[in-house]
């Protein structure tokens, strides 16, 4: 079940602000408020998918195409297409934690600001 009140749903609906990097019809990217590196951007589909597997299994071909295009364009804009880290937490475990229940990929590059594990717990 998707929680329509999660913070990324509010950003996508324009109810709260974000610092946008890139946007297309079905996806957008914006800077993480608590970056762990000099480049830390979140890439999200605009549709209501709580995690990556829900997205892969249920999103339309156009939604999926726009999502990967958004990720690629964001990496180009951030000059990290040749070197970055991509992380998608799904649910909670002993060493990972998805704090926002709307599918997102963390695009991370550049100089480290916090321990890498800080986005996984
Ligand atoms: P995760 O733990 O994988 O669900 O990651 C959620 C990320 O969302 C964290 O890195 C937070 O710093 C980030 N975050 C939470 N609220 C906001 C917000 N309003 N704008 C941008 N990033 C946010």
Tab-separated table of N, CA and C and ligand atoms in Angstrom:
chain	number	residue	atom	x	y	z
A	1	UNK	N	0.842	-1.197	0.000
A	1	UNK	CA	0.000	0.000	0.000
A	1	UNK	C	0.884	1.258	0.000
A	2	UNK	N	0.603	2.186	-0.914
A	2	UNK	CA	1.400	3.401	-1.048
A	2	UNK	C	0.871	4.493	-0.111
A	3	UNK	N	1.767	5.143	0.627
A	3	UNK	CA	1.391	6.227	1.542
A	3	UNK	C	1.469	7.569	0.793
A	4	UNK	N	0.298	8.131	0.451
A	4	UNK	CA	0.251	9.370	-0.334
A	4	UNK	C	0.796	10.581	0.426
A	5	UNK	N	1.000	10.440	1.739
A	5	UNK	CA	1.479	11.572	2.539
A	5	UNK	C	2.987	11.566	2.751
A	6	UNK	N	3.716	10.658	2.076
A	6	UNK	CA	5.172	10.674	2.267
A	6	UNK	C	5.757	11.961	1.664
A	7	UNK	N	6.940	12.319	2.157
A	7	UNK	CA	7.500	13.639	1.819
A	7	UNK	C	7.798	13.797	0.325
A	8	UNK	N	8.179	12.732	-0.362
A	8	UNK	CA	8.473	12.865	-1.794
A	8	UNK	C	7.173	13.032	-2.593
A	9	UNK	N	6.097	12.395	-2.143
A	9	UNK	CA	4.800	12.606	-2.809
A	9	UNK	C	4.413	14.086	-2.710
A	10	UNK	N	4.687	14.699	-1.553
A	10	UNK	CA	4.363	16.130	-1.377
A	10	UNK	C	5.248	17.002	-2.272
A	11	UNK	N	6.515	16.625	-2.417
A	11	UNK	CA	7.412	17.367	-3.322
A	11	UNK	C	6.907	17.247	-4.756
A	12	UNK	N	6.562	16.046	-5.167
A	12	UNK	CA	6.105	15.820	-6.555
A	12	UNK	C	4.815	16.605	-6.815
A	13	UNK	N	3.928	16.665	-5.827
A	13	UNK	CA	2.665	17.419	-6.004
A	13	UNK	C	2.878	18.933	-5.892
A	14	UNK	N	4.093	19.358	-5.536
A	14	UNK	CA	4.388	20.781	-5.419
A	14	UNK	C	3.910	21.385	-4.108
A	15	UNK	N	3.622	20.538	-3.118
A	15	UNK	CA	3.121	21.041	-1.830
A	15	UNK	C	4.252	21.509	-0.925
A	16	UNK	N	5.443	20.942	-1.115
A	16	UNK	CA	6.617	21.454	-0.409
A	16	UNK	C	7.743	21.620	-1.417
A	17	UNK	N	8.673	22.566	-1.142
A	17	UNK	CA	9.699	22.880	-2.143
A	17	UNK	C	10.837	21.864	-2.176
A	18	UNK	N	11.565	21.902	-3.277
A	18	UNK	CA	12.804	21.125	-3.381
A	18	UNK	C	13.742	21.902	-4.295
A	19	UNK	N	15.001	21.512	-4.282
A	19	UNK	CA	15.960	22.092	-5.228
A	19	UNK	C	16.104	21.132	-6.397
A	20	UNK	N	15.359	21.426	-7.458
A	20	UNK	CA	15.256	20.512	-8.603
A	20	UNK	C	16.527	20.535	-9.448
A	21	UNK	N	16.921	19.373	-9.917
A	21	UNK	CA	18.037	19.274	-10.857
A	21	UNK	C	17.505	19.091	-12.268
A	22	UNK	N	16.544	18.165	-12.455
A	22	UNK	CA	16.050	17.829	-13.791
A	22	UNK	C	14.637	17.288	-13.656
A	23	UNK	N	13.845	17.427	-14.719
A	23	UNK	CA	12.478	16.917	-14.697
A	23	UNK	C	12.040	16.560	-16.106
A	24	UNK	N	11.284	15.494	-16.249
A	24	UNK	CA	10.601	15.203	-17.511
A	24	UNK	C	9.157	14.815	-17.175
A	25	UNK	N	8.420	14.250	-18.105
A	25	UNK	CA	6.984	14.010	-17.860
A	25	UNK	C	6.733	13.108	-16.651
A	26	UNK	N	7.530	12.062	-16.486
A	26	UNK	CA	7.217	11.041	-15.486
A	26	UNK	C	8.262	10.864	-14.388
A	27	UNK	N	9.261	11.745	-14.353
A	27	UNK	CA	10.299	11.608	-13.328
A	27	UNK	C	10.914	12.962	-13.018
A	28	UNK	N	11.554	13.061	-11.862
A	28	UNK	CA	12.279	14.284	-11.522
A	28	UNK	C	13.438	13.950	-10.588
A	29	UNK	N	14.371	14.900	-10.459
A	29	UNK	CA	15.479	14.721	-9.521
A	29	UNK	C	15.685	16.019	-8.762
A	30	UNK	N	16.131	15.867	-7.513
A	30	UNK	CA	16.344	17.036	-6.643
A	30	UNK	C	17.421	16.702	-5.621
A	31	UNK	N	18.045	17.775	-5.065
A	31	UNK	CA	19.148	17.571	-4.119
A	31	UNK	C	18.640	17.030	-2.789
A	32	UNK	N	19.408	16.096	-2.225
A	32	UNK	CA	19.105	15.559	-0.897
A	32	UNK	C	19.350	16.650	0.148
A	33	UNK	N	18.426	16.802	1.104
A	33	UNK	CA	18.584	17.844	2.138
A	33	UNK	C	19.718	17.541	3.114
A	34	UNK	N	20.134	16.295	3.179
A	34	UNK	CA	21.186	15.909	4.122
A	34	UNK	C	22.263	15.135	3.354
A	35	UNK	N	23.021	15.853	2.498
A	35	UNK	CA	23.935	15.161	1.581
A	35	UNK	C	25.079	14.458	2.298
A	36	UNK	N	25.422	13.270	1.795
A	36	UNK	CA	26.583	12.569	2.354
A	36	UNK	C	27.830	12.809	1.513
A	37	UNK	N	27.669	13.534	0.389
A	37	UNK	CA	28.814	13.839	-0.475
A	37	UNK	C	28.531	15.154	-1.199
A	38	UNK	N	29.536	15.696	-1.874
A	38	UNK	CA	29.353	16.992	-2.546
A	38	UNK	C	28.284	16.897	-3.636
A	39	UNK	N	28.101	15.734	-4.215
A	39	UNK	CA	26.966	15.491	-5.117
A	39	UNK	C	26.086	14.414	-4.489
A	40	UNK	N	24.853	14.783	-4.177
A	40	UNK	CA	23.913	13.791	-3.620
A	40	UNK	C	22.516	14.207	-4.082
A	41	UNK	N	22.051	13.530	-5.119
A	41	UNK	CA	20.771	13.858	-5.746
A	41	UNK	C	19.853	12.643	-5.639
A	42	UNK	N	18.566	12.902	-5.470
A	42	UNK	CA	17.562	11.836	-5.431
A	42	UNK	C	16.770	11.857	-6.734
A	43	UNK	N	16.609	10.698	-7.330
A	43	UNK	CA	15.861	10.585	-8.586
A	43	UNK	C	14.604	9.772	-8.298
A	44	UNK	N	13.429	10.325	-8.657
A	44	UNK	CA	12.152	9.666	-8.336
A	44	UNK	C	11.233	9.618	-9.561
A	45	UNK	N	10.444	8.564	-9.655
A	45	UNK	CA	9.336	8.599	-10.614
A	45	UNK	C	8.225	9.467	-10.023
A	46	UNK	N	7.411	10.095	-10.873
A	46	UNK	CA	6.296	10.898	-10.342
A	46	UNK	C	5.117	10.014	-9.928
A	47	UNK	N	5.039	8.831	-10.454
A	47	UNK	CA	3.961	7.904	-10.107
A	47	UNK	C	4.139	7.338	-8.708
A	48	UNK	N	3.077	6.735	-8.214
A	48	UNK	CA	3.032	6.263	-6.824
A	48	UNK	C	3.557	4.834	-6.711
A	49	UNK	N	4.873	4.712	-6.471
A	49	UNK	CA	5.519	3.404	-6.314
A	49	UNK	C	6.351	3.442	-5.047
A	50	UNK	N	6.121	2.513	-4.144
A	50	UNK	CA	6.791	2.625	-2.847
A	50	UNK	C	8.237	2.147	-2.866
A	51	UNK	N	8.609	1.300	-3.830
A	51	UNK	CA	10.011	0.894	-3.907
A	51	UNK	C	10.346	0.463	-5.332
A	52	UNK	N	11.598	0.102	-5.541
A	52	UNK	CA	12.068	-0.189	-6.897
A	52	UNK	C	11.341	-1.369	-7.522
A	53	UNK	N	11.051	-2.390	-6.743
A	53	UNK	CA	10.411	-3.572	-7.325
A	53	UNK	C	8.969	-3.280	-7.723
A	54	UNK	N	8.284	-2.471	-6.919
A	54	UNK	CA	6.916	-2.061	-7.294
A	54	UNK	C	6.958	-1.288	-8.615
A	55	UNK	N	7.988	-0.441	-8.739
A	55	UNK	CA	8.130	0.365	-9.959
A	55	UNK	C	8.422	-0.531	-11.159
A	56	UNK	N	9.405	-1.401	-11.037
A	56	UNK	CA	9.809	-2.256	-12.163
A	56	UNK	C	8.655	-3.155	-12.601
A	57	UNK	N	7.884	-3.640	-11.645
A	57	UNK	CA	6.810	-4.584	-11.973
A	57	UNK	C	5.531	-3.913	-12.477
A	58	UNK	N	5.319	-2.645	-12.131
A	58	UNK	CA	4.009	-2.031	-12.403
A	58	UNK	C	4.030	-0.780	-13.273
A	59	UNK	N	5.149	-0.097	-13.378
A	59	UNK	CA	5.171	1.155	-14.134
A	59	UNK	C	5.095	0.877	-15.640
A	60	UNK	N	4.514	1.825	-16.367
A	60	UNK	CA	4.404	1.693	-17.826
A	60	UNK	C	5.787	1.844	-18.464
A	61	UNK	N	5.863	1.440	-19.719
A	61	UNK	CA	7.128	1.560	-20.460
A	61	UNK	C	7.587	3.022	-20.512
A	62	UNK	N	6.638	3.961	-20.686
A	62	UNK	CA	7.019	5.374	-20.752
A	62	UNK	C	7.522	5.891	-19.397
A	63	UNK	N	6.871	5.458	-18.328
A	63	UNK	CA	7.350	5.853	-16.991
A	63	UNK	C	8.761	5.321	-16.746
A	64	UNK	N	9.004	4.094	-17.151
A	64	UNK	CA	10.325	3.503	-16.923
A	64	UNK	C	11.367	4.207	-17.801
A	65	UNK	N	10.998	4.491	-19.045
A	65	UNK	CA	11.944	5.177	-19.939
A	65	UNK	C	12.282	6.557	-19.383
A	66	UNK	N	11.266	7.285	-18.921
A	66	UNK	CA	11.506	8.628	-18.387
A	66	UNK	C	12.343	8.581	-17.113
A	67	UNK	N	12.127	7.555	-16.289
A	67	UNK	CA	12.914	7.459	-15.048
A	67	UNK	C	14.395	7.297	-15.372
A	68	UNK	N	14.725	6.342	-16.257
A	68	UNK	CA	16.152	6.106	-16.555
A	68	UNK	C	16.744	7.287	-17.315
A	69	UNK	N	15.943	7.935	-18.141
A	69	UNK	CA	16.414	9.132	-18.825
A	69	UNK	C	16.710	10.247	-17.814
A	70	UNK	N	15.827	10.392	-16.838
A	70	UNK	CA	16.023	11.418	-15.794
A	70	UNK	C	17.307	11.138	-15.016
A	71	UNK	N	17.531	9.885	-14.666
A	71	UNK	CA	18.756	9.525	-13.935
A	71	UNK	C	19.989	9.849	-14.782
A	72	UNK	N	19.938	9.500	-16.059
A	72	UNK	CA	21.078	9.723	-16.947
A	72	UNK	C	21.337	11.210	-17.151
A	73	UNK	N	20.289	11.982	-17.408
A	73	UNK	CA	20.455	13.433	-17.598
A	73	UNK	C	20.977	14.085	-16.320
A	74	UNK	N	20.491	13.622	-15.176
A	74	UNK	CA	20.953	14.173	-13.897
A	74	UNK	C	22.444	13.896	-13.709
A	75	UNK	N	22.877	12.685	-14.023
A	75	UNK	CA	24.308	12.348	-13.903
A	75	UNK	C	25.144	13.210	-14.855
A	76	UNK	N	24.601	13.488	-16.054
A	76	UNK	CA	25.316	14.372	-16.998
A	76	UNK	C	25.433	15.779	-16.422
A	77	UNK	N	24.306	16.298	-15.922
A	77	UNK	CA	24.292	17.661	-15.362
A	77	UNK	C	25.274	17.771	-14.199
A	78	UNK	N	25.330	16.735	-13.380
A	78	UNK	CA	26.195	16.750	-12.194
A	78	UNK	C	27.632	16.304	-12.503
A	79	UNK	N	27.929	16.089	-13.781
A	79	UNK	CA	29.276	15.686	-14.213
A	79	UNK	C	29.784	14.442	-13.510
A	80	UNK	N	28.901	13.468	-13.345
A	80	UNK	CA	29.353	12.232	-12.694
A	80	UNK	C	28.927	10.997	-13.487
A	81	UNK	N	28.729	11.180	-14.790
A	81	UNK	CA	28.272	10.054	-15.612
A	81	UNK	C	29.344	8.966	-15.697
A	82	UNK	N	30.611	9.340	-15.456
A	82	UNK	CA	31.681	8.330	-15.521
A	82	UNK	C	32.109	7.824	-14.152
A	83	UNK	N	31.452	8.319	-13.096
A	83	UNK	CA	31.851	7.861	-11.765
A	83	UNK	C	30.862	8.292	-10.711
A	84	UNK	N	30.096	7.371	-10.206
A	84	UNK	CA	29.105	7.707	-9.182
A	84	UNK	C	28.681	6.432	-8.462
A	85	UNK	N	27.897	6.627	-7.420
A	85	UNK	CA	27.330	5.509	-6.690
A	85	UNK	C	25.832	5.633	-6.765
A	86	UNK	N	25.138	4.537	-7.042
A	86	UNK	CA	23.682	4.528	-7.150
A	86	UNK	C	23.136	3.572	-6.110
A	87	UNK	N	22.269	4.098	-5.250
A	87	UNK	CA	21.738	3.284	-4.147
A	87	UNK	C	20.224	3.398	-4.106
A	88	UNK	N	19.558	2.270	-3.958
A	88	UNK	CA	18.104	2.266	-3.731
A	88	UNK	C	17.819	1.354	-2.542
A	89	UNK	N	17.461	1.944	-1.424
A	89	UNK	CA	17.047	1.142	-0.275
A	89	UNK	C	15.625	0.643	-0.514
A	90	UNK	N	15.378	-0.591	-0.124
A	90	UNK	CA	14.035	-1.186	-0.225
A	90	UNK	C	13.689	-1.751	1.142
A	91	UNK	N	12.741	-1.090	1.825
A	91	UNK	CA	12.339	-1.586	3.144
A	91	UNK	C	13.462	-1.454	4.162
A	92	UNK	N	13.325	-2.157	5.244
A	92	UNK	CA	14.259	-2.026	6.355
A	92	UNK	C	14.894	-3.368	6.711
A	93	UNK	N	16.190	-3.298	7.034
A	93	UNK	CA	16.900	-4.492	7.471
A	93	UNK	C	17.880	-4.125	8.554
A	94	UNK	N	18.831	-5.002	8.822
A	94	UNK	CA	19.778	-4.715	9.901
A	94	UNK	C	20.828	-3.695	9.491
A	95	UNK	N	21.117	-3.578	8.189
A	95	UNK	CA	22.140	-2.614	7.767
A	95	UNK	C	21.674	-1.711	6.635
A	96	UNK	N	20.366	-1.623	6.399
A	96	UNK	CA	19.832	-0.671	5.410
A	96	UNK	C	18.457	-0.223	5.883
A	97	UNK	N	18.048	0.959	5.396
A	97	UNK	CA	16.792	1.526	5.895
A	97	UNK	C	16.226	2.464	4.845
A	98	UNK	N	15.007	2.199	4.389
A	98	UNK	CA	14.327	3.119	3.469
A	98	UNK	C	13.440	4.022	4.312
A	99	UNK	N	13.860	5.270	4.492
A	99	UNK	CA	13.107	6.162	5.385
A	99	UNK	C	11.926	6.820	4.671
A	100	UNK	N	11.984	6.952	3.354
A	100	UNK	CA	10.876	7.572	2.598
A	100	UNK	C	10.265	6.497	1.680
A	101	UNK	N	8.980	6.156	1.882
A	101	UNK	CA	8.377	5.046	1.132
A	101	UNK	C	7.856	5.434	-0.251
A	102	UNK	N	8.723	6.091	-1.018
A	102	UNK	CA	8.476	6.394	-2.441
A	102	UNK	C	9.780	6.050	-3.141
A	103	UNK	N	9.720	5.218	-4.170
A	103	UNK	CA	10.947	4.760	-4.837
A	103	UNK	C	11.866	5.917	-5.196
A	104	UNK	N	13.119	5.786	-4.814
A	104	UNK	CA	14.126	6.782	-5.189
A	104	UNK	C	15.481	6.115	-5.308
A	105	UNK	N	16.277	6.661	-6.201
A	105	UNK	CA	17.685	6.261	-6.303
A	105	UNK	C	18.538	7.430	-5.848
A	106	UNK	N	19.479	7.137	-4.943
A	106	UNK	CA	20.469	8.126	-4.530
A	106	UNK	C	21.588	8.125	-5.580
A	107	UNK	N	21.866	9.297	-6.132
A	107	UNK	CA	23.001	9.476	-7.048
A	107	UNK	C	24.062	10.246	-6.262
A	108	UNK	N	25.174	9.580	-6.008
A	108	UNK	CA	26.187	10.125	-5.089
A	108	UNK	C	27.537	10.166	-5.788
A	109	UNK	N	28.236	11.294	-5.634
A	109	UNK	CA	29.564	11.415	-6.264
A	109	UNK	C	30.341	12.534	-5.565
A	110	UNK	N	31.590	12.678	-5.964
A	110	UNK	CA	32.403	13.779	-5.446
A	110	UNK	C	33.006	13.476	-4.092
A	111	UNK	N	33.181	14.536	-3.294
A	111	UNK	CA	33.860	14.390	-2.001
A	111	UNK	C	32.894	13.947	-0.909
A	112	UNK	N	33.386	13.046	-0.092
A	112	UNK	CA	32.568	12.503	0.992
A	112	UNK	C	32.373	13.534	2.106
A	113	UNK	N	31.129	13.630	2.605
A	113	UNK	CA	30.830	14.532	3.728
A	113	UNK	C	30.475	13.755	4.988
A	114	UNK	N	29.841	12.608	4.784
A	114	UNK	CA	29.431	11.767	5.915
A	114	UNK	C	29.776	10.338	5.561
A	115	UNK	N	29.731	9.469	6.560
A	115	UNK	CA	29.971	8.058	6.263
A	115	UNK	C	28.919	7.548	5.305
A	116	UNK	N	29.358	6.750	4.381
A	116	UNK	CA	28.492	6.171	3.378
A	116	UNK	C	27.303	5.448	4.010
A	117	UNK	N	27.535	4.812	5.118
A	117	UNK	CA	26.480	4.016	5.773
A	117	UNK	C	25.354	4.902	6.322
A	118	UNK	N	25.565	6.227	6.353
A	118	UNK	CA	24.541	7.102	6.940
A	118	UNK	C	23.247	7.142	6.151
A	119	UNK	N	23.269	6.809	4.861
A	119	UNK	CA	21.997	6.781	4.132
A	119	UNK	C	21.368	5.399	4.152
A	120	UNK	N	22.071	4.453	4.749
A	120	UNK	CA	21.555	3.078	4.725
A	120	UNK	C	20.962	2.682	6.070
A	121	UNK	N	20.887	3.624	7.001
A	121	UNK	CA	20.316	3.235	8.295
A	121	UNK	C	19.273	4.235	8.730
B	1	LIG	P1	16.204	6.638	2.218
B	1	LIG	O1	16.688	6.473	3.625
B	1	LIG	O2	16.935	5.761	1.237
B	1	LIG	O3	14.706	6.491	2.153
B	1	LIG	O4	16.581	8.115	1.781
B	1	LIG	C1	15.734	9.210	1.981
B	1	LIG	C2	16.547	10.463	1.745
B	1	LIG	O5	15.652	11.544	1.616
B	1	LIG	C3	17.535	10.819	2.869
B	1	LIG	O6	18.854	10.848	2.349
B	1	LIG	C4	17.069	12.210	3.330
B	1	LIG	O7	18.144	13.057	3.640
B	1	LIG	C5	16.286	12.709	2.114
B	1	LIG	N1	15.234	13.680	2.373
B	1	LIG	C6	14.285	13.647	3.350
B	1	LIG	N2	13.452	14.699	3.229
B	1	LIG	C7	13.869	15.410	2.155
B	1	LIG	C8	13.425	16.605	1.504
B	1	LIG	N3	12.372	17.311	1.959
B	1	LIG	N4	14.094	17.041	0.418
B	1	LIG	C9	15.178	16.367	-0.043
B	1	LIG	N5	15.655	15.225	0.513
B	1	LIG	C10	15.001	14.763	1.598
